Amino acid sequence: MSPFLFTRTTCRGCFGTSLIQFLDMGDMPLAGGFLRKNEFRNEIFIPLRVFICESCGLVQILDVIDPHILFNSYCYISSVIPLMKKHFKSYATFLKESYLSKPRSSLLEFGCNDGALLEEFLAEPHIRILGIDPSENVSQMAKAKKIPVITDYFTTKTARTIVQQYGKMDVVTGSNVFAHVDDVHEIIKAAKIVLSPEGVFIIEVHYLGSLMKEFQYDTIYHEHLTYYSVSALKILFGLQQMRIVDVQMLTMHGGGIRVIACREDAHHKQKRSVSTILQEEQLRGLSRPDTFTTFGDACKKHRAHLISFLQSINNKNSSIVGYGAPGRGTMLLNYCQITNAYLDYVVDISPLRYGKYVPGVHLPIYHPRKVKKNPPNYILILAWNYAESILEQEKELRAQGVQFIIPFPTIGLL
């Protein structure tokens, strides 16, 4: 069976047909497709091309992989990342104070992963919580925490079942999942079915503006089908008779946004943050194809620079190890063809990753304790969006003289 569901010919936001390609990263492996050695020969490689819609400015990947291949057994766990734990604790506080303060409040999280957000509400008896996630392995982790979770995709069909069994919800939210869905209109329709009349739909997504500003081409991969600006989201929500009432900037994953929307006839007032960021995006040209053509050219130059930087270290017979095995690490290693000619191995704290190999380049992944037993000369921070946390965790290595390489937004030593 083909790994594709299909290749889109229309924009997933506005359904326009004028789509301009600005970056071709070649045939790439699945970012989260970590392998055992005996699985190398069956590995999947898929074209990774990025387009912008001339009509609405939505940046997107058109080659859509069957979501069952990507998500039925998932290798990302929110709770093992300290900064994500901190983020969800803060987000829970925001929700409790802003939208879940009344008695018998209710919250639904789609793409709830292992329950990192929802577990923050377990001690709040007045707030009814429910999660939904398609991944069998991580949803079981959430259930083990006594969080009610439906193992399924969030669709209009499941939304109607949720209303029948659990009632309407005051908040429907999804963190780092809205960009993973091809039919985003189905998600919004499902949210509208579940939401109470004055309920809010809140998404947290990686921000296109941050991707451009910080030069984060490593976050482009098949799992992330769409790269959102507020301008494109405004058009998308408008097509479903919803409006954006607030936008908040986030630091997670190298820069994200929290977008709060409601029905067009709801009484929530639009905050100044919305008009402010829309004006900024217009000034930055985040809907113009030429902005992204320039970005695509710059990606090729960065790749050449990084390879040259690593080669200069290898010429000194110095050892380099990769730190972190996130999806963005898979993309960086494969796009730049950073193989065992440059890196000895990679370390990662997730038990779903160490003991396996990085997709495509097949570098072995170990627990971080390995790098402490036999320190290399250099460490390339693949999970660079958590660089501050990693440097704090590994301050002993720095004290021993190990130098850390940061690949973005500019290549350098820390």
PDB file of C-alpha atoms in Angstrom, residues 87-88 91-92 94-96 98-100 106-111 117 121 154 169-178 187-188 191-192 195 198-205 233 237 242-248 250 252 257-263 268:
ATOM      1  CA  HIS A  87       4.576  25.100  29.830  1.00  0.00           C
ATOM      2  CA  PHE A  88       1.514  22.945  30.470  1.00  0.00           C
ATOM      3  CA  TYR A  91      -1.221  26.905  30.399  1.00  0.00           C
ATOM      4  CA  ALA A  92      -3.440  25.100  32.923  1.00  0.00           C
ATOM      5  CA  PHE A  94      -4.252  30.396  32.361  1.00  0.00           C
ATOM      6  CA  LEU A  95      -7.245  28.199  31.494  1.00  0.00           C
ATOM      7  CA  LYS A  96      -8.417  27.959  35.103  1.00  0.00           C
ATOM      8  CA  SER A  98      -9.658  32.764  32.160  1.00  0.00           C
ATOM      9  CA  TYR A  99     -12.197  30.183  30.968  1.00  0.00           C
ATOM     10  CA  LEU A 100     -12.670  27.437  33.564  1.00  0.00           C
ATOM     11  CA  SER A 106     -15.409  21.468  31.183  1.00  0.00           C
ATOM     12  CA  LEU A 107     -12.317  20.956  29.046  1.00  0.00           C
ATOM     13  CA  LEU A 108     -11.615  18.729  26.046  1.00  0.00           C
ATOM     14  CA  GLU A 109      -8.084  18.322  24.705  1.00  0.00           C
ATOM     15  CA  PHE A 110      -7.593  16.710  21.305  1.00  0.00           C
ATOM     16  CA  GLY A 111      -4.160  15.216  20.686  1.00  0.00           C
ATOM     17  CA  LEU A 117      -1.869  19.181  30.318  1.00  0.00           C
ATOM     18  CA  PHE A 121      -6.665  19.420  36.410  1.00  0.00           C
ATOM     19  CA  PHE A 154     -11.093  14.118  16.692  1.00  0.00           C
ATOM     20  CA  MET A 169     -17.467  21.742  26.635  1.00  0.00           C
ATOM     21  CA  ASP A 170     -16.401  25.250  27.676  1.00  0.00           C
ATOM     22  CA  VAL A 171     -12.939  24.853  26.154  1.00  0.00           C
ATOM     23  CA  VAL A 172     -11.686  22.700  23.314  1.00  0.00           C
ATOM     24  CA  THR A 173      -7.921  22.869  22.916  1.00  0.00           C
ATOM     25  CA  GLY A 174      -5.047  21.225  21.092  1.00  0.00           C
ATOM     26  CA  SER A 175      -1.343  21.898  21.642  1.00  0.00           C
ATOM     27  CA  ASN A 176       1.141  21.146  18.862  1.00  0.00           C
ATOM     28  CA  VAL A 177      -1.383  19.032  16.992  1.00  0.00           C
ATOM     29  CA  PHE A 178      -3.439  21.351  14.745  1.00  0.00           C
ATOM     30  CA  ILE A 187     -11.275  19.700  13.358  1.00  0.00           C
ATOM     31  CA  ILE A 188     -12.940  23.121  13.542  1.00  0.00           C
ATOM     32  CA  ALA A 191     -14.916  21.697  17.924  1.00  0.00           C
ATOM     33  CA  LYS A 192     -18.063  23.672  17.079  1.00  0.00           C
ATOM     34  CA  LEU A 195     -18.407  23.706  22.272  1.00  0.00           C
ATOM     35  CA  GLU A 198     -19.874  30.874  24.542  1.00  0.00           C
ATOM     36  CA  GLY A 199     -17.115  28.276  24.530  1.00  0.00           C
ATOM     37  CA  VAL A 200     -13.657  28.910  23.098  1.00  0.00           C
ATOM     38  CA  PHE A 201     -11.488  26.923  20.726  1.00  0.00           C
ATOM     39  CA  ILE A 202      -7.793  27.313  21.559  1.00  0.00           C
ATOM     40  CA  ILE A 203      -4.883  26.025  19.524  1.00  0.00           C
ATOM     41  CA  GLU A 204      -1.174  26.211  20.247  1.00  0.00           C
ATOM     42  CA  VAL A 205       0.963  25.905  17.125  1.00  0.00           C
ATOM     43  CA  LEU A 233      -5.725  31.404  10.442  1.00  0.00           C
ATOM     44  CA  PHE A 237     -11.605  30.340  10.871  1.00  0.00           C
ATOM     45  CA  MET A 242     -15.502  31.608  13.698  1.00  0.00           C
ATOM     46  CA  ARG A 243     -13.353  34.588  14.663  1.00  0.00           C
ATOM     47  CA  ILE A 244     -10.052  35.049  16.477  1.00  0.00           C
ATOM     48  CA  VAL A 245     -10.351  37.008  19.737  1.00  0.00           C
ATOM     49  CA  ASP A 246      -6.823  36.765  21.153  1.00  0.00           C
ATOM     50  CA  VAL A 247      -3.295  35.766  20.162  1.00  0.00           C
ATOM     51  CA  GLN A 248      -0.518  35.129  22.672  1.00  0.00           C
ATOM     52  CA  LEU A 250       4.780  31.430  23.271  1.00  0.00           C
ATOM     53  CA  MET A 252       7.870  26.632  23.222  1.00  0.00           C
ATOM     54  CA  ILE A 257       1.325  31.146  19.229  1.00  0.00           C
ATOM     55  CA  ARG A 258      -1.765  30.473  21.286  1.00  0.00           C
ATOM     56  CA  VAL A 259      -4.796  31.418  19.211  1.00  0.00           C
ATOM     57  CA  ILE A 260      -8.194  31.769  20.897  1.00  0.00           C
ATOM     58  CA  ALA A 261     -11.303  31.685  18.713  1.00  0.00           C
ATOM     59  CA  CYS A 262     -15.054  31.574  19.217  1.00  0.00           C
ATOM     60  CA  ARG A 263     -18.243  31.489  17.174  1.00  0.00           C
ATOM     61  CA  HIS A 268     -16.117  37.578  23.397  1.00  0.00           C
TER      62      HIS A 268
END
